[in-house]
Tab-separated table of C-alpha atoms and ligand atoms in Angstrom:
chain	number	residue	atom	x	y	z
A	30	MET	CA	29.644	29.716	-42.537
A	31	ALA	CA	29.943	30.003	-46.297
A	32	SER	CA	32.042	32.719	-47.772
A	33	SER	CA	29.214	34.985	-48.957
A	34	THR	CA	30.326	34.657	-52.553
A	35	ALA	CA	30.623	30.851	-52.827
A	36	VAL	CA	27.678	29.480	-54.806
A	37	LEU	CA	26.780	26.060	-56.185
A	38	VAL	CA	25.120	25.182	-59.496
A	39	SER	CA	23.729	21.666	-60.020
A	40	GLY	CA	23.722	20.628	-63.708
A	41	ALA	CA	25.958	21.673	-66.603
A	42	SER	CA	23.591	22.060	-69.542
A	43	PHE	CA	22.057	25.266	-70.903
A	44	ALA	CA	20.541	26.477	-67.645
A	45	GLY	CA	23.567	25.505	-65.539
A	46	LEU	CA	26.282	26.867	-67.812
A	47	ALA	CA	24.416	30.118	-68.507
A	48	THR	CA	23.655	30.630	-64.805
A	49	ALA	CA	27.289	29.920	-63.907
A	50	TYR	CA	28.472	32.402	-66.531
A	51	TRP	CA	26.354	35.212	-65.053
A	52	LEU	CA	27.165	34.397	-61.431
A	53	ASN	CA	30.865	34.449	-62.241
A	54	ARG	CA	30.450	37.798	-63.962
A	55	LEU	CA	28.590	39.159	-60.921
A	56	GLY	CA	31.596	38.260	-58.764
A	57	TYR	CA	30.489	34.991	-57.173
A	58	ARG	CA	32.850	32.030	-56.787
A	59	VAL	CA	31.015	29.351	-58.710
A	60	THR	CA	31.169	25.570	-58.393
A	61	ILE	CA	29.173	23.412	-60.827
A	62	VAL	CA	28.452	19.746	-60.183
A	63	GLU	CA	27.266	17.637	-63.122
A	64	VAL	CA	26.230	14.049	-62.500
A	65	ALA	CA	27.372	12.867	-65.958
A	66	LYS	CA	31.035	12.155	-66.729
A	67	GLY	CA	31.134	15.051	-69.210
A	68	LEU	CA	28.767	17.454	-70.960
A	69	ARG	CA	25.651	15.517	-71.974
A	70	ARG	CA	25.610	15.702	-75.750
A	71	GLY	CA	23.130	14.826	-78.472
A	72	GLY	CA	19.559	15.857	-79.149
A	73	THR	CA	17.772	17.903	-81.719
A	74	PRO	CA	18.850	21.457	-82.728
A	75	VAL	CA	17.959	24.293	-80.369
A	76	ASP	CA	15.828	27.294	-81.373
A	77	ILE	CA	17.380	30.675	-80.700
A	78	GLU	CA	14.923	33.527	-80.835
A	79	GLY	CA	13.562	36.675	-79.176
A	80	GLU	CA	15.011	37.548	-75.801
A	81	THR	CA	17.538	34.692	-76.039
A	82	ILE	CA	19.345	36.593	-78.774
A	83	ASP	CA	19.552	39.726	-76.590
A	84	ILE	CA	20.832	37.739	-73.630
A	85	LEU	CA	23.452	35.940	-75.726
A	86	ALA	CA	24.527	39.376	-76.983
A	87	ARG	CA	24.903	40.615	-73.399
A	88	MET	CA	26.984	37.507	-72.704
A	89	GLY	CA	29.204	38.437	-75.662
A	90	LEU	CA	28.259	35.160	-77.368
A	91	ALA	CA	25.751	36.261	-80.042
A	92	ASP	CA	28.279	36.246	-82.888
A	93	ALA	CA	29.722	32.862	-81.939
A	94	VAL	CA	26.230	31.376	-81.784
A	95	ARG	CA	25.069	33.078	-85.001
A	96	ALA	CA	28.168	31.764	-86.796
A	97	LYS	CA	26.941	28.221	-86.101
A	98	ALA	CA	23.355	28.905	-87.209
A	99	LEU	CA	21.790	26.185	-89.316
A	100	PRO	CA	19.903	27.092	-92.483
A	101	PRO	CA	16.156	27.550	-91.879
A	102	ARG	CA	14.013	24.437	-92.303
A	103	HIS	CA	10.456	24.136	-93.442
A	104	PHE	CA	8.044	21.733	-91.871
A	105	ALA	CA	5.831	19.411	-93.960
A	106	PHE	CA	2.910	17.332	-92.695
A	107	LYS	CA	2.684	14.054	-94.639
A	108	ASP	CA	0.118	11.337	-95.195
A	109	VAL	CA	0.830	7.637	-95.550
A	110	ASP	CA	1.476	8.045	-99.311
A	111	ASP	CA	4.014	10.801	-98.596
A	112	PHE	CA	1.594	13.387	-99.957
A	113	THR	CA	2.214	16.837	-98.381
A	114	LEU	CA	-0.885	17.965	-96.477
A	115	GLY	CA	0.555	21.382	-95.707
A	116	THR	CA	3.765	23.160	-94.798
A	117	VAL	CA	4.859	25.754	-92.291
A	118	GLY	CA	8.060	27.745	-91.927
A	119	VAL	CA	10.493	29.204	-94.396
A	120	ASP	CA	12.666	27.693	-97.090
A	121	SER	CA	16.370	27.344	-96.578
A	122	ASP	CA	17.277	30.241	-98.871
A	123	GLU	CA	15.191	32.758	-96.921
A	124	ALA	CA	17.062	34.754	-94.304
A	125	SER	CA	15.499	34.940	-90.828
A	126	PRO	CA	17.786	36.907	-88.534
A	127	GLY	CA	15.175	36.953	-85.746
A	128	ARG	CA	15.047	33.197	-85.275
A	129	TYR	CA	17.466	30.408	-86.032
A	130	GLU	CA	18.615	27.003	-84.843
A	131	ILE	CA	21.994	25.643	-83.885
A	132	HIS	CA	23.204	22.162	-82.997
A	133	ARG	CA	22.592	21.393	-79.330
A	134	ASP	CA	26.264	20.392	-78.981
A	135	ASP	CA	27.539	23.634	-80.563
A	136	LEU	CA	25.562	25.698	-78.070
A	137	LEU	CA	26.826	23.573	-75.191
A	138	ASP	CA	30.426	24.016	-76.373
A	139	ILE	CA	30.033	27.793	-76.688
A	140	LEU	CA	28.523	28.114	-73.203
A	141	PHE	CA	31.133	25.758	-71.765
A	142	GLY	CA	33.899	27.857	-73.393
A	143	ALA	CA	32.460	30.940	-71.720
A	144	VAL	CA	32.727	29.480	-68.215
A	145	ALA	CA	35.669	27.067	-68.477
A	146	ASP	CA	38.284	29.422	-67.033
A	147	GLY	CA	36.184	31.137	-64.422
A	148	VAL	CA	34.347	28.379	-62.550
A	149	GLU	CA	35.092	25.088	-60.815
A	150	LEU	CA	33.361	22.326	-62.787
A	151	GLN	CA	33.105	18.857	-61.260
A	152	PHE	CA	31.815	16.021	-63.415
A	153	GLY	CA	30.501	12.717	-62.087
A	154	ARG	CA	29.256	14.388	-58.914
A	155	SER	CA	25.871	15.078	-57.427
A	156	ILE	CA	24.225	16.539	-54.324
A	157	ASP	CA	22.977	14.093	-51.697
A	158	ARG	CA	21.618	16.489	-49.075
A	159	LEU	CA	20.819	20.194	-48.746
A	160	GLU	CA	20.307	21.776	-45.326
A	161	GLU	CA	19.519	25.432	-44.994
A	162	GLY	CA	21.147	27.223	-42.119
A	163	GLN	CA	21.307	30.870	-41.043
A	164	GLY	CA	23.675	32.328	-43.603
A	165	ALA	CA	24.377	29.359	-45.827
A	166	VAL	CA	23.213	26.101	-47.343
A	167	SER	CA	25.115	23.088	-46.083
A	168	VAL	CA	25.635	20.705	-49.007
A	169	THR	CA	26.544	17.041	-48.685
A	170	PHE	CA	27.794	15.542	-51.945
A	171	ASP	CA	27.362	11.927	-53.033
A	172	ASP	CA	30.947	11.128	-52.004
A	173	GLY	CA	30.234	12.337	-48.460
A	174	GLU	CA	32.072	15.687	-48.658
A	175	ARG	CA	30.273	18.605	-46.967
A	176	ARG	CA	30.621	22.240	-48.002
A	177	ASP	CA	28.698	25.432	-47.277
A	178	PHE	CA	27.437	27.702	-50.051
A	179	ALA	CA	25.727	31.072	-49.860
A	180	LEU	CA	23.277	30.153	-52.630
A	181	VAL	CA	22.383	26.989	-54.557
A	182	PHE	CA	20.994	26.945	-58.102
A	183	GLY	CA	19.138	23.848	-59.311
A	184	CYS	CA	19.740	23.627	-63.058
A	185	ASP	CA	19.446	19.857	-63.253
A	186	GLY	CA	16.625	19.420	-65.728
A	187	ASN	CA	13.151	17.949	-65.907
A	188	ARG	CA	13.852	15.308	-63.240
A	189	SER	CA	15.749	17.795	-61.070
A	190	ASN	CA	17.620	16.422	-58.088
A	191	THR	CA	17.656	19.854	-56.407
A	192	ARG	CA	13.881	20.168	-56.776
A	193	LYS	CA	13.390	16.769	-55.188
A	194	LEU	CA	15.735	17.552	-52.276
A	195	ILE	CA	14.157	20.929	-51.482
A	196	PHE	CA	10.533	20.649	-52.581
A	197	GLY	CA	9.886	16.897	-52.326
A	198	GLU	CA	9.019	14.191	-54.851
A	199	SER	CA	8.787	15.638	-58.324
A	200	ASP	CA	5.522	14.030	-59.391
A	201	GLN	CA	3.478	16.664	-57.588
A	202	PHE	CA	4.941	19.291	-59.965
A	203	THR	CA	4.812	17.197	-63.125
A	204	TYR	CA	2.044	18.033	-65.554
A	205	PHE	CA	1.896	14.955	-67.783
A	206	MET	CA	0.796	15.885	-71.301
A	207	GLY	CA	-0.323	12.407	-72.254
A	208	GLY	CA	2.553	10.893	-74.154
A	209	TYR	CA	6.219	10.055	-74.712
A	210	PHE	CA	8.861	11.262	-77.120
A	211	PHE	CA	11.879	9.452	-78.564
A	212	LEU	CA	14.588	11.189	-80.532
A	213	LYS	CA	17.797	9.914	-82.043
A	214	VAL	CA	20.246	11.813	-84.229
A	215	VAL	CA	21.786	9.691	-86.987
A	216	ALA	CA	24.014	10.415	-89.973
A	217	GLN	CA	22.102	11.490	-93.066
A	218	THR	CA	19.651	8.749	-94.022
A	219	GLY	CA	18.546	9.725	-97.504
A	220	LEU	CA	14.980	9.565	-96.154
A	221	LEU	CA	14.365	13.265	-96.836
A	222	SER	CA	16.038	16.279	-98.371
A	223	ALA	CA	18.177	18.725	-96.410
A	224	ASN	CA	16.591	21.524	-94.388
A	225	VAL	CA	13.187	19.920	-94.200
A	226	SER	CA	11.193	18.437	-91.328
A	227	GLU	CA	8.445	15.927	-91.982
A	228	VAL	CA	5.720	14.673	-89.669
A	229	PHE	CA	3.454	11.691	-90.245
A	230	SER	CA	0.621	11.151	-87.751
A	231	VAL	CA	-1.968	8.453	-87.172
A	232	PRO	CA	-4.287	8.531	-84.145
A	233	GLY	CA	-2.131	8.334	-81.032
A	234	ARG	CA	1.216	8.108	-82.822
A	235	MET	CA	3.520	10.348	-84.830
A	236	ALA	CA	6.820	9.875	-86.646
A	237	MET	CA	9.073	12.846	-87.350
A	238	LEU	CA	12.153	13.382	-89.493
A	239	ASN	CA	14.351	16.482	-89.336
A	240	GLY	CA	16.931	16.821	-92.104
A	241	TYR	CA	19.712	19.353	-91.520
A	242	ASP	CA	23.414	19.661	-92.076
A	243	ASP	CA	24.849	16.141	-92.405
A	244	ARG	CA	22.283	14.628	-90.018
A	245	THR	CA	18.774	13.322	-89.626
A	246	ASP	CA	16.715	13.334	-86.439
A	247	ILE	CA	14.516	10.288	-86.092
A	248	GLY	CA	11.610	11.122	-83.786
A	249	PHE	CA	8.686	9.070	-82.496
A	250	GLY	CA	5.892	10.277	-80.246
A	251	PHE	CA	2.964	8.348	-78.848
A	252	ARG	CA	-0.011	8.982	-76.596
A	253	THR	CA	-0.813	7.074	-73.430
A	254	GLU	CA	-3.718	7.345	-70.998
A	255	GLY	CA	-1.425	7.779	-68.024
A	256	GLU	CA	2.262	7.397	-67.333
A	257	ILE	CA	3.660	4.009	-68.294
A	258	ASP	CA	5.830	1.868	-66.118
A	259	TYR	CA	9.380	1.684	-67.411
A	260	ASP	CA	12.887	1.965	-66.049
A	261	TYR	CA	14.298	5.253	-67.353
A	262	ARG	CA	17.828	3.839	-67.057
A	263	ASP	CA	17.035	0.728	-69.142
A	264	ARG	CA	17.715	1.846	-72.713
A	265	ALA	CA	17.081	-1.585	-74.289
A	266	GLN	CA	13.600	-1.628	-72.740
A	267	GLN	CA	12.862	1.848	-74.171
A	268	ARG	CA	14.071	0.791	-77.624
A	269	ARG	CA	11.809	-2.278	-77.503
A	270	LEU	CA	8.923	-0.046	-76.479
A	271	ILE	CA	9.368	2.106	-79.580
A	272	GLN	CA	9.794	-0.911	-81.880
A	273	GLU	CA	6.574	-2.469	-80.530
A	274	ARG	CA	4.507	0.737	-80.640
A	275	PHE	CA	5.497	1.595	-84.217
A	276	ASP	CA	5.659	-1.894	-85.695
A	277	GLY	CA	3.392	-2.211	-88.738
A	278	LEU	CA	3.044	1.522	-89.442
A	279	GLY	CA	3.506	2.744	-93.024
A	280	TRP	CA	5.156	5.830	-94.563
A	281	LYS	CA	8.906	5.867	-93.792
A	282	VAL	CA	8.481	4.269	-90.387
A	283	PRO	CA	10.050	0.838	-91.128
A	284	ALA	CA	13.234	2.519	-92.434
A	285	MET	CA	13.255	4.872	-89.442
A	286	LEU	CA	12.952	1.975	-87.000
A	287	ALA	CA	15.770	0.135	-88.768
A	288	SER	CA	18.052	3.153	-88.454
A	289	VAL	CA	17.640	3.429	-84.667
A	290	ALA	CA	17.921	-0.281	-83.833
A	291	ASP	CA	20.802	-1.523	-81.627
A	292	ASP	CA	21.992	1.838	-80.346
A	293	ASP	CA	21.437	3.106	-76.823
A	294	ASP	CA	22.389	6.720	-77.452
A	295	PHE	CA	19.024	8.490	-77.755
A	296	TYR	CA	16.642	10.834	-75.929
A	297	PHE	CA	13.473	9.295	-74.498
A	298	ASP	CA	11.200	10.901	-71.942
A	299	ARG	CA	7.600	11.523	-71.053
A	300	ILE	CA	6.156	14.691	-72.554
A	301	ASN	CA	5.555	16.862	-69.547
A	302	GLN	CA	5.796	20.306	-68.073
A	303	ILE	CA	6.982	21.328	-64.631
A	304	ARG	CA	4.519	23.630	-62.890
A	305	MET	CA	5.447	24.821	-59.417
A	306	PRO	CA	3.807	27.401	-57.162
A	307	SER	CA	7.268	28.780	-56.412
A	308	TRP	CA	10.732	28.135	-57.862
A	309	SER	CA	12.679	29.289	-54.813
A	310	HIS	CA	12.989	28.258	-51.207
A	311	GLY	CA	15.308	30.174	-48.911
A	312	ARG	CA	18.739	30.269	-50.525
A	313	VAL	CA	17.907	27.780	-53.268
A	314	THR	CA	16.303	28.557	-56.611
A	315	LEU	CA	15.618	26.619	-59.811
A	316	VAL	CA	16.460	27.589	-63.391
A	317	GLY	CA	15.313	26.061	-66.718
A	318	ASP	CA	13.584	22.690	-66.962
A	319	ALA	CA	14.141	22.052	-63.245
A	320	GLY	CA	11.669	24.785	-62.301
A	321	TYR	CA	9.523	25.346	-65.367
A	322	CYS	CA	10.024	22.770	-68.126
A	323	VAL	CA	7.825	23.878	-71.015
A	324	SER	CA	7.965	20.418	-72.741
A	325	PRO	CA	9.628	19.362	-76.002
A	326	LEU	CA	6.370	20.330	-77.760
A	327	ALA	CA	7.032	24.004	-77.024
A	328	GLY	CA	10.315	23.842	-78.989
A	329	PHE	CA	11.624	26.439	-76.563
A	330	GLY	CA	13.352	24.570	-73.694
A	331	GLY	CA	16.901	25.670	-74.542
A	332	SER	CA	15.926	29.296	-75.069
A	333	MET	CA	13.854	29.311	-71.884
A	334	ALA	CA	16.847	28.056	-69.876
A	335	ILE	CA	19.047	30.861	-71.218
A	336	ILE	CA	16.324	33.459	-70.648
A	337	GLY	CA	15.851	32.155	-67.086
A	338	ALA	CA	19.562	32.478	-66.327
A	339	GLY	CA	19.679	35.983	-67.828
A	340	ARG	CA	16.634	37.175	-65.872
A	341	LEU	CA	17.973	35.679	-62.645
A	342	ALA	CA	21.309	37.438	-63.137
A	343	ALA	CA	19.581	40.760	-63.759
A	344	ALA	CA	17.577	40.285	-60.543
A	345	LEU	CA	20.675	39.439	-58.472
A	346	ASP	CA	22.414	42.460	-59.930
A	347	HIS	CA	19.425	44.649	-59.086
A	348	TYR	CA	19.234	43.474	-55.450
A	349	PRO	CA	22.842	42.998	-54.348
A	350	GLY	CA	23.077	41.187	-51.000
A	351	ASP	CA	19.327	40.442	-50.931
A	352	HIS	CA	18.804	37.044	-52.506
A	353	ALA	CA	15.192	36.821	-51.283
A	354	ALA	CA	14.204	40.008	-53.139
A	355	ALA	CA	16.211	38.928	-56.184
A	356	PHE	CA	14.562	35.488	-56.350
A	357	ARG	CA	11.122	37.100	-55.993
A	358	HIS	CA	11.884	39.588	-58.757
A	359	TYR	CA	13.194	36.785	-61.021
A	360	GLU	CA	10.067	34.739	-60.489
A	361	ASP	CA	7.511	37.561	-60.704
A	362	GLY	CA	9.083	38.795	-63.917
A	363	LEU	CA	9.481	35.457	-65.698
A	364	ARG	CA	6.410	33.496	-64.580
A	365	PRO	CA	3.850	35.135	-66.962
A	366	PHE	CA	6.074	34.354	-69.947
A	367	VAL	CA	6.645	30.741	-68.809
A	368	GLU	CA	2.904	30.256	-68.371
A	369	GLU	CA	2.188	31.703	-71.807
A	370	VAL	CA	4.662	29.300	-73.467
A	371	GLN	CA	3.339	26.354	-71.449
A	372	GLU	CA	-0.258	27.202	-72.323
A	373	ARG	CA	0.586	27.387	-76.048
A	374	ALA	CA	2.278	23.981	-75.941
A	375	THR	CA	-0.635	22.459	-74.031
A	376	SER	CA	-3.438	23.807	-76.185
A	377	ASN	CA	-1.837	23.332	-79.569
A	378	GLY	CA	1.220	21.078	-79.467
A	379	MET	CA	-0.144	17.628	-78.792
A	380	SER	CA	-3.237	17.861	-81.010
A	381	MET	CA	-1.150	19.237	-83.880
A	382	MET	CA	1.744	16.770	-83.671
A	383	CYS	CA	0.055	13.678	-82.279
A	384	PRO	CA	-3.756	13.842	-82.577
A	385	ALA	CA	-5.540	11.508	-80.157
A	386	ASP	CA	-8.137	9.970	-82.494
A	387	GLU	CA	-9.569	10.045	-86.023
A	388	ALA	CA	-11.740	13.096	-85.254
A	389	GLU	CA	-8.799	15.122	-83.920
A	390	LEU	CA	-6.642	14.009	-86.856
A	391	ALA	CA	-9.315	15.092	-89.357
A	392	GLU	CA	-9.679	18.461	-87.594
A	393	ARG	CA	-5.907	18.921	-87.607
A	394	ASN	CA	-5.681	18.061	-91.301
A	395	GLN	CA	-8.359	20.640	-92.063
A	396	LYS	CA	-6.380	23.284	-90.191
A	397	ILE	CA	-3.228	22.294	-92.068
A	398	ALA	CA	-5.010	22.533	-95.412
A	399	ALA	CA	-6.307	25.993	-94.424
A	400	GLY	CA	-2.833	27.095	-93.285
A	401	ASP	CA	-4.157	27.680	-89.766
A	402	MET	CA	-1.632	25.774	-87.683
A	403	GLY	CA	-1.247	28.099	-84.754
A	404	PHE	CA	2.546	28.254	-84.858
B	516	FAD	C1	21.404	14.709	-73.575
B	516	FAD	C2	20.155	15.542	-73.715
B	516	FAD	C3	19.472	15.527	-74.931
B	516	FAD	C4	18.313	16.273	-75.077
B	516	FAD	N1	17.660	16.212	-76.260
B	516	FAD	C5	16.511	16.882	-76.412
B	516	FAD	C6	15.770	16.785	-77.618
B	516	FAD	O1	16.171	16.086	-78.550
B	516	FAD	N2	14.610	17.470	-77.731
B	516	FAD	C7	14.150	18.258	-76.701
B	516	FAD	O2	13.100	18.871	-76.834
B	516	FAD	N3	14.831	18.372	-75.547
B	516	FAD	C8	15.989	17.699	-75.368
B	516	FAD	N4	16.668	17.792	-74.186
B	516	FAD	C9	16.134	18.684	-73.150
B	516	FAD	C10	16.578	20.100	-73.410
B	516	FAD	O3	17.988	20.159	-73.461
B	516	FAD	C11	16.066	20.964	-72.255
B	516	FAD	O4	14.665	21.047	-72.342
B	516	FAD	C12	16.508	22.392	-72.302
B	516	FAD	O5	17.697	22.533	-72.896
B	516	FAD	C13	16.533	22.978	-70.888
B	516	FAD	O6	17.844	22.932	-70.398
B	516	FAD	P1	18.197	22.655	-68.904
B	516	FAD	O7	19.635	23.014	-68.765
B	516	FAD	O8	17.206	23.265	-68.014
B	516	FAD	O9	18.011	21.074	-68.742
B	516	FAD	P2	18.817	19.873	-69.401
B	516	FAD	O10	19.317	20.237	-70.740
B	516	FAD	O11	17.961	18.681	-69.283
B	516	FAD	O12	20.107	19.701	-68.445
B	516	FAD	C14	20.078	19.223	-67.132
B	516	FAD	C15	21.507	18.864	-66.719
B	516	FAD	O13	21.517	18.477	-65.355
B	516	FAD	C16	22.254	17.303	-65.206
B	516	FAD	N5	21.803	16.585	-64.037
B	516	FAD	C17	20.719	15.778	-63.899
B	516	FAD	N6	20.667	15.279	-62.651
B	516	FAD	C18	21.720	15.790	-61.976
B	516	FAD	C19	22.203	15.627	-60.659
B	516	FAD	N7	21.597	14.814	-59.786
B	516	FAD	N8	23.314	16.306	-60.296
B	516	FAD	C20	23.965	17.105	-61.192
B	516	FAD	N9	23.568	17.269	-62.464
B	516	FAD	C21	22.455	16.614	-62.843
B	516	FAD	C22	22.001	16.548	-66.504
B	516	FAD	O14	22.975	15.557	-66.730
B	516	FAD	C23	22.067	17.674	-67.514
B	516	FAD	O15	23.377	17.951	-67.925
B	516	FAD	C24	17.827	17.063	-73.990
B	516	FAD	C25	18.519	17.089	-72.772
B	516	FAD	C26	19.671	16.341	-72.609
B	516	FAD	C27	20.408	16.375	-71.288
């Protein structure tokens, strides 16, 4: 039997660290397993807004996060001649206390700092098997060790291992949005000014630059009919894929391709959402991308993970000793918001960022010119 307070979190990113923080504060003995050798760094800045700010405040982290806020950026849609079709967002000298961005790594470090002393964190480790018994979940790790935990929290991202072990192959929950996204952070390139994002789209493809701080994000997105066959561990293959898809495109694309060549440290994934009829099963529940990925197009994945952890903690606090009621409360309360964010990303995101054909591109450009961009 598990000690009733021993709980396991799989994944040490935003969902995992925030969930671990709250569980520790509620009096649980928390173990986190993270498959990577350390915190997984890199990626584009994270939006902090709305309820996330309140939750960070309740975690006592709002000031630390705010202190790392990046200046606001405005977003410019460009044509092949670098003419600005329209802009959205605020300029860097305008204050916007209700919404800001911070480096993904800064947020990870702050969350990690908040749990480092209170929880057992094991890197390079993963769950092999989960078996639910009467009062506990029996967990077999990838090194063969077995331990019992009262509750298990799957915070292991879009391709969640916990989801697969409990609910079965992940494809049944994957809503493919019709494309792929590549992102690499490089040192400042001189390709654009600071605190600006630029997007250049042709039918089926888009190139994006984010300029902030001393860095530039190089982003590429492309549409596909269905999912493409590639090995998600083979970085060289993914790099070749991007080079081939974007070869011959104008604007700043040749310089962007040159600046991401020969480096395997980047983010590349299908653009998808996770839609599940239920996020919990028995003593196991999912938090963040694992249960309800809203897609990179929503620009809200980091915030959603923190909101999910905060809502789950409130539910566990509200129903002490009754995880089933707590998980139900967590899900009933959060699901409408998740669905709203997912719906927004589905209806607007892809056609705005990466229009499918000339007609959709022309329609998008009209909306941009009219200032009617829906976000
Ligand atoms: C390195 C990295 C870079 C990213 N860059 C971007 C970006 O540029 N743009 C964007 O829109 N989104 C990006 N994301 C996704 C974004 O972070 C998430 O959408 C969002 O933060 C939700 O957080 P999450 O904690 O639910 O999932 P994630 O941030 O994806 O974290 C999941 C964690 O679980 C771990 N994990 C996976 N499998 C296992 C396993 N079997 N056992 C234990 N742990 C496991 C992963 O290593 C990771 O640390 C990135 C994610 C990562 C990991």
